[in-house]
mmCIF file of C-alpha atoms in Angstrom:
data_model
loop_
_atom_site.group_PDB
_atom_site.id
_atom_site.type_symbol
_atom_site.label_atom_id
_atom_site.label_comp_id
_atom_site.label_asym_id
_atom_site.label_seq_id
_atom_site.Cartn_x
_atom_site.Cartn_y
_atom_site.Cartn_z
ATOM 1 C CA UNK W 28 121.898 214.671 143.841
ATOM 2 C CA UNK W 29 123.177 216.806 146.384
ATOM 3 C CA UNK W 30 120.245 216.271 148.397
ATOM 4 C CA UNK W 31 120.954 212.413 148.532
ATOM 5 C CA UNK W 32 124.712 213.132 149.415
ATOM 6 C CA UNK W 33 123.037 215.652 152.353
ATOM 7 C CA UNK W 34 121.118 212.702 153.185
ATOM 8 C CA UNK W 35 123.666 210.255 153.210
ATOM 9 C CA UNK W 36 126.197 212.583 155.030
ATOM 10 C CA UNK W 37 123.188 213.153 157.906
ATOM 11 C CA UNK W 38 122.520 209.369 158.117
ATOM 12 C CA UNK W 39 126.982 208.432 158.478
ATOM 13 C CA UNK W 40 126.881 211.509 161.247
ATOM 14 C CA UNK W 41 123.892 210.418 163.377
ATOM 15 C CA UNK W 42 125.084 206.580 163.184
ATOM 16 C CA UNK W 43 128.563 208.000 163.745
ATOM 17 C CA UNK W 44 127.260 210.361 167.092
ATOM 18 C CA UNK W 45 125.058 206.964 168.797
ATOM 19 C CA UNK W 46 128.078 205.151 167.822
ATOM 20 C CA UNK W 47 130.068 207.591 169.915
ATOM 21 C CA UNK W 48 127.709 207.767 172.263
ATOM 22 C CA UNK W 49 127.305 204.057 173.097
ATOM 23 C CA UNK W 50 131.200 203.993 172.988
ATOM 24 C CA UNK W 51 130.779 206.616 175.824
ATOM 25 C CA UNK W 52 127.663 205.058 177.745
ATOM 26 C CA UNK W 53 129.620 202.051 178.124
ATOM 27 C CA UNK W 54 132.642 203.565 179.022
ATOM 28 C CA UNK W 55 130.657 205.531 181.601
ATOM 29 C CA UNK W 56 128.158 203.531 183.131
ATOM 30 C CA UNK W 57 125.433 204.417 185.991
ATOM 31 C CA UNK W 58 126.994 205.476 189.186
ATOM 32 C CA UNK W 59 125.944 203.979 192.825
ATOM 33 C CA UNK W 60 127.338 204.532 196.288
ATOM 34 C CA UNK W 61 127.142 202.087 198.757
ATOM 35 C CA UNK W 62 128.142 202.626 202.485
ATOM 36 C CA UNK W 63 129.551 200.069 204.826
ATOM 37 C CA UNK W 64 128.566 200.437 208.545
ATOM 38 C CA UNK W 65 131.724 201.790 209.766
ATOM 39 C CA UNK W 66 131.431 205.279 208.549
ATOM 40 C CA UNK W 67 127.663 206.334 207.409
ATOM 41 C CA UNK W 68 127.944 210.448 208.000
ATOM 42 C CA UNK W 69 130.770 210.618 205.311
ATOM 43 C CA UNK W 70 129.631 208.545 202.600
ATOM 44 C CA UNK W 71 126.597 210.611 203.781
ATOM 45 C CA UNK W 72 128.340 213.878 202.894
ATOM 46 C CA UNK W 73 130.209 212.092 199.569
ATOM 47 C CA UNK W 74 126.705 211.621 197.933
ATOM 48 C CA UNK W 75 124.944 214.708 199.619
ATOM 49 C CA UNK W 76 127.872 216.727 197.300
ATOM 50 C CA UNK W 77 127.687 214.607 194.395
ATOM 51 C CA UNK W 78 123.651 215.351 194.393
ATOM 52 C CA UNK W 79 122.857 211.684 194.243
ATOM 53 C CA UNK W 80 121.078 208.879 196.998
ATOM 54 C CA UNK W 81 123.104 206.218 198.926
ATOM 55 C CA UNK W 82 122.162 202.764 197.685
ATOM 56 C CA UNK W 83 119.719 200.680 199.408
ATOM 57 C CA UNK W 84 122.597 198.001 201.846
ATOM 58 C CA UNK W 85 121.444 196.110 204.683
ATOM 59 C CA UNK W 86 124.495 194.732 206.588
ATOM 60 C CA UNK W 87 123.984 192.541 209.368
ATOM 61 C CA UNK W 88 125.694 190.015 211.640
ATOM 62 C CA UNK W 89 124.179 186.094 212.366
ATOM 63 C CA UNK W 90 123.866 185.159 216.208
ATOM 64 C CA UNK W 91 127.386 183.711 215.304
ATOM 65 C CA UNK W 92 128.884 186.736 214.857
ATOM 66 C CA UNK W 93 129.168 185.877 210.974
ATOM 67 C CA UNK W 94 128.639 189.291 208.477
ATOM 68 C CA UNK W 95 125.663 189.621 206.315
ATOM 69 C CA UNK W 96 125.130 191.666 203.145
ATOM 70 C CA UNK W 97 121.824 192.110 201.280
ATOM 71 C CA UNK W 98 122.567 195.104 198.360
ATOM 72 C CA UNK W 99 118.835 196.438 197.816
ATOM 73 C CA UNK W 100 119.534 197.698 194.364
ATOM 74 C CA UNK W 101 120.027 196.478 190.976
ATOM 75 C CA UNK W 102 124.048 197.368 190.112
ATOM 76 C CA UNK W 103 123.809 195.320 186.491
ATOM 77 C CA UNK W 104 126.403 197.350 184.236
ATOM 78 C CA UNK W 105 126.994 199.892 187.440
ATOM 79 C CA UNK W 106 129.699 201.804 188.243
ATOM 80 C CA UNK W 107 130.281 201.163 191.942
ATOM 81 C CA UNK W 108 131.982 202.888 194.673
ATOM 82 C CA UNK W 109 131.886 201.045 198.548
ATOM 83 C CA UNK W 110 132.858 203.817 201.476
ATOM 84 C CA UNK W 111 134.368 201.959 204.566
ATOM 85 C CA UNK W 112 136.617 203.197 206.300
ATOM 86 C CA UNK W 113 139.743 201.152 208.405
ATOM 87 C CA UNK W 114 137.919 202.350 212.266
ATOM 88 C CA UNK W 115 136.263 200.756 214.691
ATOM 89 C CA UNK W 116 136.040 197.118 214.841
ATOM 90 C CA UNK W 117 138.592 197.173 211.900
ATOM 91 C CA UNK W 118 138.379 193.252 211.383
ATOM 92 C CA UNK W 119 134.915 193.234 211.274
ATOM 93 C CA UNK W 120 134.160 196.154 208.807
ATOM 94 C CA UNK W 121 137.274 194.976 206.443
ATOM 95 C CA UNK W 122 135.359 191.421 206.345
ATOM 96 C CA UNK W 123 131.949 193.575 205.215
ATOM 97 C CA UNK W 124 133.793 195.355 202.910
ATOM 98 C CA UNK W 125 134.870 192.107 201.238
ATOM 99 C CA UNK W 126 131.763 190.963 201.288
ATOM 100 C CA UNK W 127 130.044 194.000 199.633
ATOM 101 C CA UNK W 128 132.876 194.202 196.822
ATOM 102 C CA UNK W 129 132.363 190.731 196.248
ATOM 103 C CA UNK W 130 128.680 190.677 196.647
ATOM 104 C CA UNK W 131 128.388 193.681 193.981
ATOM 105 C CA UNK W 132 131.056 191.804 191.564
ATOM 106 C CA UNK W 133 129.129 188.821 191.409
ATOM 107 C CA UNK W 134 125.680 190.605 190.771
ATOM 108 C CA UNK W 135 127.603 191.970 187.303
ATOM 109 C CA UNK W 136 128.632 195.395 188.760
ATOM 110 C CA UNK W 137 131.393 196.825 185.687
ATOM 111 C CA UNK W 138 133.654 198.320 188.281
ATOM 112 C CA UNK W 139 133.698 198.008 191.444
ATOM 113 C CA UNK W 140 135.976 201.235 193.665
ATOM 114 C CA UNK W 141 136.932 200.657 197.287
ATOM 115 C CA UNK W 142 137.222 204.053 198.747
ATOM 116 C CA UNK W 143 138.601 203.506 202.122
ATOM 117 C CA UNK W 144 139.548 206.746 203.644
ATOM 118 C CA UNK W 145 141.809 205.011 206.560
ATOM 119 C CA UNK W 146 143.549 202.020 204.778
ATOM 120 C CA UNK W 147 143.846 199.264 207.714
ATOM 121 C CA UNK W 148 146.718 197.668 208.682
ATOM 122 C CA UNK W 149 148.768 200.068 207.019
ATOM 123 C CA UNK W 150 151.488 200.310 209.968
ATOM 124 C CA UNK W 151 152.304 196.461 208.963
ATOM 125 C CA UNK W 152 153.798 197.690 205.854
ATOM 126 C CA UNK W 153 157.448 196.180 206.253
ATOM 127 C CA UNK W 154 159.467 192.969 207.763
ATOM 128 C CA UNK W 155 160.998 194.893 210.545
ATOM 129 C CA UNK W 156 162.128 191.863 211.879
ATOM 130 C CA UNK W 157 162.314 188.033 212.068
ATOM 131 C CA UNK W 158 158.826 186.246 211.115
ATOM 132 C CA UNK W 159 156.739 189.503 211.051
ATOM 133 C CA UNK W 160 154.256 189.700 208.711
ATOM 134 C CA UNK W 161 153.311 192.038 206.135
ATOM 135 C CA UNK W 162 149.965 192.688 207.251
ATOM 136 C CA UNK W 163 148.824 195.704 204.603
ATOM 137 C CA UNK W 164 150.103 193.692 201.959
ATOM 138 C CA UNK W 165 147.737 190.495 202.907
ATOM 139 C CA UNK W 166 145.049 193.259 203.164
ATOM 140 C CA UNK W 167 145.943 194.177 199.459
ATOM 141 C CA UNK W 168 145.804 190.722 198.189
ATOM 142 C CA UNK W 169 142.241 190.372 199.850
ATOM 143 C CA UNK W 170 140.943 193.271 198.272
ATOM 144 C CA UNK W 171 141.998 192.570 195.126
ATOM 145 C CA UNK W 172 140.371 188.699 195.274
ATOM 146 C CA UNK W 173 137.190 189.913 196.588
ATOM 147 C CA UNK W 174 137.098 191.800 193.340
ATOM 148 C CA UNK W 175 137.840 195.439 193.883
ATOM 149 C CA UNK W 176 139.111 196.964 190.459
ATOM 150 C CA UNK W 177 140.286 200.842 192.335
ATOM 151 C CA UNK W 178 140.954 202.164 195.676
ATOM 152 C CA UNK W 179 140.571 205.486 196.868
ATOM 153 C CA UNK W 180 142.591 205.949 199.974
ATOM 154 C CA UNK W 181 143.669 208.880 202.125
ATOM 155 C CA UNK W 182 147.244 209.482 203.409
ATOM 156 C CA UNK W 183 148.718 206.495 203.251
ATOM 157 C CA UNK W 184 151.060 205.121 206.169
ATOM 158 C CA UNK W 185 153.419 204.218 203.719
ATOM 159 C CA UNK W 186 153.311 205.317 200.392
ATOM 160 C CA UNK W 187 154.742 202.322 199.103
ATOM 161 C CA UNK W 188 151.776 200.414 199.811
ATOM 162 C CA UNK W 189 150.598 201.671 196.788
ATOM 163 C CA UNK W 190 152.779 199.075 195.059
ATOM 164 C CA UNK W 191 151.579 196.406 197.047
ATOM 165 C CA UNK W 192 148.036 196.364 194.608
ATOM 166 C CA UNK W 193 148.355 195.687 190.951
ATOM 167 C CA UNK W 194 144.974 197.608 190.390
ATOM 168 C CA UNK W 195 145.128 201.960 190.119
ATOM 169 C CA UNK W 196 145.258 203.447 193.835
ATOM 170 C CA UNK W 197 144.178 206.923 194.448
ATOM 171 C CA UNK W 198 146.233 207.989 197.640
ATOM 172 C CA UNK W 199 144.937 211.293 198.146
ATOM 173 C CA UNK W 200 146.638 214.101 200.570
ATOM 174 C CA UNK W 201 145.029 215.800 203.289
ATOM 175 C CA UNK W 202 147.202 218.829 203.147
ATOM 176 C CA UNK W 203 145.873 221.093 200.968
ATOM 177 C CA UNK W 204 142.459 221.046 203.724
ATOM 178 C CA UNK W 205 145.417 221.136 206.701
ATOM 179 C CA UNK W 206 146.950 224.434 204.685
ATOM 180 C CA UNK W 207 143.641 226.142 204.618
ATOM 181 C CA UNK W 208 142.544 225.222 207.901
ATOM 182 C CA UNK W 209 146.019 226.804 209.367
ATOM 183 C CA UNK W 210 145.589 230.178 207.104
ATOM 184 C CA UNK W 211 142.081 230.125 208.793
ATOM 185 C CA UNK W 212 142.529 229.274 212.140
ATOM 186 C CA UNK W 213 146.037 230.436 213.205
ATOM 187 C CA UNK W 214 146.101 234.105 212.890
ATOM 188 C CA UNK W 215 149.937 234.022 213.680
ATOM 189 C CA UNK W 216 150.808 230.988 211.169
ATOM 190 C CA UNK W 217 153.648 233.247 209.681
ATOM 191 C CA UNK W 218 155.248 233.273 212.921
ATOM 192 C CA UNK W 219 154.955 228.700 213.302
ATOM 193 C CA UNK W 220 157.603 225.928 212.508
ATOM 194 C CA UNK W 221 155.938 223.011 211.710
ATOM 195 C CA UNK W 222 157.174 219.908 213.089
ATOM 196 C CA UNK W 223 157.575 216.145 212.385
ATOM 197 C CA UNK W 224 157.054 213.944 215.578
ATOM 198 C CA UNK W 225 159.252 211.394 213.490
ATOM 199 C CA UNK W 226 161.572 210.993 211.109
ATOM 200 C CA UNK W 227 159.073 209.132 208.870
ATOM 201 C CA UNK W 228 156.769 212.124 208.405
ATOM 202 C CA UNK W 229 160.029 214.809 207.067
ATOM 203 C CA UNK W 230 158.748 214.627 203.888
ATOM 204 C CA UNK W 231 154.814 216.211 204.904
ATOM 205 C CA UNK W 232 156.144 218.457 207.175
ATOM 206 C CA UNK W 233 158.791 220.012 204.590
ATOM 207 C CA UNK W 234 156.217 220.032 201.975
ATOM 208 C CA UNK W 235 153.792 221.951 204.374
ATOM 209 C CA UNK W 236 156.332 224.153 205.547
ATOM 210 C CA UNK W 237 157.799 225.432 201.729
ATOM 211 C CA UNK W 238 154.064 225.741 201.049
ATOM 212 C CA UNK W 239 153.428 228.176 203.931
ATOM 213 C CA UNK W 240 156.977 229.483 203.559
ATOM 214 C CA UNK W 241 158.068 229.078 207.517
ATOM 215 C CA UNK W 242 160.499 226.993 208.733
ATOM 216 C CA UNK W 243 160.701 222.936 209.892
ATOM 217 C CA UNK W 244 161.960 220.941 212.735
ATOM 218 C CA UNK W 245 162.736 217.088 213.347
ATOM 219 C CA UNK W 246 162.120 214.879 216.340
ATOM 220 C CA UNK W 247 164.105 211.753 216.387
ATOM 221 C CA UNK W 248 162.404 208.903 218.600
ATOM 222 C CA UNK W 249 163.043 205.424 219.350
ATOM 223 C CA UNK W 250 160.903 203.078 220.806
ATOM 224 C CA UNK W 251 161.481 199.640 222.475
ATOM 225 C CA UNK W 252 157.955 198.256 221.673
ATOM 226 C CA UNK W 253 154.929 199.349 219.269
ATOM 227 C CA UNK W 254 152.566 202.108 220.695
ATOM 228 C CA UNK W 255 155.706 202.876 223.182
ATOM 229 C CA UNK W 256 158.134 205.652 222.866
ATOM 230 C CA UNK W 257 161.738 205.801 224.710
ATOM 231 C CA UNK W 258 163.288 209.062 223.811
ATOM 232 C CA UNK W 259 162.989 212.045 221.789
ATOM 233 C CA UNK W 260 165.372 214.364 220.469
ATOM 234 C CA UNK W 261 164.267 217.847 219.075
ATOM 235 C CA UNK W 262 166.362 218.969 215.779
ATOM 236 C CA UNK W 263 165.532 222.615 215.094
ATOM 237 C CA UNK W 264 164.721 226.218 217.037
ATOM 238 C CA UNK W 265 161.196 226.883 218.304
ATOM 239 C CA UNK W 266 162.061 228.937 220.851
ATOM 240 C CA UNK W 267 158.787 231.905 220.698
ATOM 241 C CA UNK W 268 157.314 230.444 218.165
ATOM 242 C CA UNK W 269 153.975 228.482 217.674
ATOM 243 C CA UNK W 270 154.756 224.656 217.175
ATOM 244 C CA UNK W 271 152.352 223.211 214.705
ATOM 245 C CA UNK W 272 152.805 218.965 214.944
ATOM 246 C CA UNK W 273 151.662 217.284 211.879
ATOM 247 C CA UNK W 274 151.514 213.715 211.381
ATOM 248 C CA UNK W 275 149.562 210.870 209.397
ATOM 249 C CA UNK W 276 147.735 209.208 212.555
ATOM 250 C CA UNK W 277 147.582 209.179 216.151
ATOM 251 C CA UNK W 278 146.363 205.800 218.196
ATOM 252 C CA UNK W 279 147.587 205.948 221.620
ATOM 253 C CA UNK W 280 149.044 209.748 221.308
ATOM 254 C CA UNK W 281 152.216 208.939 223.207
ATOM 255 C CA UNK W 282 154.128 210.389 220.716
ATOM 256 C CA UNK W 283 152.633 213.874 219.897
ATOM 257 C CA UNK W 284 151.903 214.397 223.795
ATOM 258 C CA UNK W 285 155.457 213.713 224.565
ATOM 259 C CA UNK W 286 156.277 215.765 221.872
ATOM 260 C CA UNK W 287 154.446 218.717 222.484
ATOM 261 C CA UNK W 288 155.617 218.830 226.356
ATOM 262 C CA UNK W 289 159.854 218.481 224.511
ATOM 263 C CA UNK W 290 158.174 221.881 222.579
ATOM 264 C CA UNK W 291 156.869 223.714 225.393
ATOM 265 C CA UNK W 292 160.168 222.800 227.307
ATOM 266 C CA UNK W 293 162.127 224.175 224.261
ATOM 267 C CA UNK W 294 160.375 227.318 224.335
ATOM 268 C CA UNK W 295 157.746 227.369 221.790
ATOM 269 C CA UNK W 296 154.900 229.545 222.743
ATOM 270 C CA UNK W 297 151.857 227.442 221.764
ATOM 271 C CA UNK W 298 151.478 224.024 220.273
ATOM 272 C CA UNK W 299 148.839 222.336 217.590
ATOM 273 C CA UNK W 300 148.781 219.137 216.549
ATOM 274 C CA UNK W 301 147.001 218.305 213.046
ATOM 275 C CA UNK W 302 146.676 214.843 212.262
ATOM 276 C CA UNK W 303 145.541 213.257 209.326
ATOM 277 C CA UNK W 304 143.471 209.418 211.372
ATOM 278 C CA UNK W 305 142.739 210.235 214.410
ATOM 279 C CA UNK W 306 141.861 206.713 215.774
ATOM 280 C CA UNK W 307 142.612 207.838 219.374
ATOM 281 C CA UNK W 308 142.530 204.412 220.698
ATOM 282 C CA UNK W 309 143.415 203.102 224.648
ATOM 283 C CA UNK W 310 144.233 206.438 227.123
ATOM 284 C CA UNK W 311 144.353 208.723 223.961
ATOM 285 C CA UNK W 312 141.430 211.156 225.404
ATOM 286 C CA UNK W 313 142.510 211.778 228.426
ATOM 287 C CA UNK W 314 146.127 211.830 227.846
ATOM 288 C CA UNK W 315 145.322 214.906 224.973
ATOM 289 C CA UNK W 316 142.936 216.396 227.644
ATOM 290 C CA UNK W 317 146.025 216.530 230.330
ATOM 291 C CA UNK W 318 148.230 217.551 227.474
ATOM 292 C CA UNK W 319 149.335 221.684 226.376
ATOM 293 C CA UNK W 320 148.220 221.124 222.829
ATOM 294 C CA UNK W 321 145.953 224.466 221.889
ATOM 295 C CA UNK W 322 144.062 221.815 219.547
ATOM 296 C CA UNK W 323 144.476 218.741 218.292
ATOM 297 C CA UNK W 324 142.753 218.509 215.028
ATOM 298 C CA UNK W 325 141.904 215.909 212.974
ATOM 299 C CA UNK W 326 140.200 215.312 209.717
ATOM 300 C CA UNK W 327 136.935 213.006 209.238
ATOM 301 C CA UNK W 328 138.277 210.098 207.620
ATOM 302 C CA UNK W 329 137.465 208.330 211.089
ATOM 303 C CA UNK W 330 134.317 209.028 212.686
ATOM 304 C CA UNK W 331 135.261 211.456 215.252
ATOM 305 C CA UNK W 332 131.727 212.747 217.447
ATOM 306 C CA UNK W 333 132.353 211.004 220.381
ATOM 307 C CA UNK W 334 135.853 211.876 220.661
ATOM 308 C CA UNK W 335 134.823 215.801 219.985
ATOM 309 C CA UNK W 336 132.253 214.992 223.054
ATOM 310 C CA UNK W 337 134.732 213.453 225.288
ATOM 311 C CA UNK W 338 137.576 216.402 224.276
ATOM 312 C CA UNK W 339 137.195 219.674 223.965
ATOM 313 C CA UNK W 340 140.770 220.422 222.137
ATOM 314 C CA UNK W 341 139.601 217.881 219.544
ATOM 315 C CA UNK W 342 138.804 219.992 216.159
ATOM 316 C CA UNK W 343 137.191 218.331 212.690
ATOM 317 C CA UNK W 344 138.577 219.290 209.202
ATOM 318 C CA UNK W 345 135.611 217.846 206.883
ATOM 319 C CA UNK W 346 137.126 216.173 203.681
ATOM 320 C CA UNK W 347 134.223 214.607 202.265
ATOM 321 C CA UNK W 348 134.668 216.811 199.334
ATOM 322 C CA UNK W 349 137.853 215.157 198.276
ATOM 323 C CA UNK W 350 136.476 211.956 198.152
ATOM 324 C CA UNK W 351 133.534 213.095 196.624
ATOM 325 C CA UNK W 352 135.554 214.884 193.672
ATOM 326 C CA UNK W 353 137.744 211.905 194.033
ATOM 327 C CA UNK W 354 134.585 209.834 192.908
ATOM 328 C CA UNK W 355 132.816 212.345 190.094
ATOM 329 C CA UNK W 356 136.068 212.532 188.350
ATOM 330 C CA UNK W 357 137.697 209.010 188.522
ATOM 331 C CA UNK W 358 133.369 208.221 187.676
ATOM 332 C CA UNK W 359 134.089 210.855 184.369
ATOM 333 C CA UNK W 360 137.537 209.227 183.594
ATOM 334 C CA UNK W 361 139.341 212.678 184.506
ATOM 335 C CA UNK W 362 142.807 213.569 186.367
ATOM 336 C CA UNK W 363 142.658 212.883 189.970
ATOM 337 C CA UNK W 364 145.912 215.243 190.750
ATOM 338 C CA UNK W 365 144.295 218.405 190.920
ATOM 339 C CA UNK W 366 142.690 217.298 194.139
ATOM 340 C CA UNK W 367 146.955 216.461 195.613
ATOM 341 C CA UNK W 368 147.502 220.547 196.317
ATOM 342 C CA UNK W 369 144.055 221.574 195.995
ATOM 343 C CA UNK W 370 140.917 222.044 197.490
ATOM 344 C CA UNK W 371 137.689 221.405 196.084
ATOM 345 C CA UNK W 372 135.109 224.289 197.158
#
């Protein structure tokens, strides 16, 4: 009798564990990783850390100029992240990401991640003034059409953008990497005041500075006309002390160069600049190269080789293991906010 029971009891717990573990293979279906052309080294570097291949994409364009995309691999039942990143020839690589979230939707992928490490159009983020558009926003509604079901972004322009998607949005930080790269690089950080080159970026630079423990400073700009700046007004005291400009993105660098020569003028000793997109667009090269900056770096979310080539002060914080941890545990259904103020190794 007992024997049966033992029998019985065996048969309820193995149906009960493939039970379970269906529950859990369909919850956690096969990963993939597809790259758009925009950005192959990182989503190079996401997959080289997550121990897996890049899938098999062709992406092309028609003698009209029109995007093709041919995914190679079967993504039936697939859990899918794209990496493309907001560079380049943004209008053209946000159309192939479309088409490669859409493309993977349709062939029956069961989630389907953007991970866009420089979110594009992300300085459109507001009606600033009569019949402007809100460019970011129309970017969100596109993504979410073509099918994506999660983003994975970095640094966000404006964090409210976030709200502009009604799917999950990982905006991850680049500061814990910009924390260890100052501890590593800066033997004198105790001795630095980090700085804001606007008023929009207070919040990073206080939470950078209570982190290190040294103090902040403020500079108030206007400007007339986009990628234009008309005065500058330095709150705080740098005088002999290393100046350490942090912001989210640089395009034209009119800002942090003017910046950095209202520092040296105020008497700080040396000045960095750490930027989280450096898209270094127009006379951004040479103006850094005739600037005082010690270095200017920047972190990978933008493919940044030929601007290293072309600059010498131009420095590379690698954080393809954010996105990569980003993926395995939003892939594992775990918490994504151990990765905001740390990280991974």
């Amino acid at each position: 009798m007992e024997d049966v029971e033992g029998e019985i009891k065996a048969e309820s717990d193995s149906s009960s564990s493939s039970s379970r573990n269906l529950i859990l293979q369909s919850r956690m279906p096969n990963i993939k990783v597809f790259s758009g052309s925009s950005h192959l080294d990182l989503a190079q570097r996401v997959v080289d850390r997550l121990g897996i291949d890049l899938g098999k994409v062709v992406t092309k364009k028609f003698s009209n100029l029109e995007t093709c995309v041919e995914i190679g691999e079967s993504v039936r039942g697939e859990d899918v992240y794209i990496v493309q990143s907001g560079s380049g020839e943004i209008n053209d690589n946000l159309m192939e990401l479309l088409i490669m979230i859409n493309a993977c939707k349709i062939a029956s992928a069961s989630r389907v991640t953007a991970v866009i490490p420089c979110f594009p159009y992300a300085r459109q983020d507001k009606k600033d003034k009569s019949r402007a558009p809100i460019s970011a926003k129309l970017v969100a509604n596109m993504l979410s059409v073509a099918g994506a079901d999660h983003i994975i972004t970095m640094d966000l322009h404006a964090s409210q953008i976030q709200g502009f998607f009604d799917i999950p949005v990982d905006n991850l930080y680049a500061e814990p990497a910009v924390l260890k790269w100052i501890k590593e690089n800066i033997p004198e950080w105790r001795n630095s005041i980090i700085v804001s080159p606007d008023a929009g970026g207070a919040k990073r630079v206080t939470s950078i500075a209570d982190r290190l423990n040294v103090e902040f400073a403020l500079i108030h700009k206007e400007r007339r006309k986009a990628n234009e700046v008309a005065s500058m007004v330095l709150v705080g005291d740098v005088k002999d002390r290393i100046a350490i400009l942090v912001d989210d993105m640089a395009d034209t660098c009119g800002t942090i160069c003017h910046a950095a020569e209202k520092l040296m003028d105020a008497g700080a000793t040396k000045v960095y600049a750490i930027l989280t997109h450096g898209i270094f667009s127009g006379p951004a090269i040479s103006r850094i190269n005739n600037a005082c900056f010690e270095a200017v770096v920047v972190t990978n979310t933008i493919p940044q080789e030929e601007h290293m080539r072309d600059c010498p002060k131009i420095q590379c914080i690698d954080v393809s293991m954010m996105f990569a941890e980003a993926v395995r545990r939003t892939h594992n259904g775990e918490s994504v906010s151990y990765l905001f103020s740390n990280v991974p190794y």
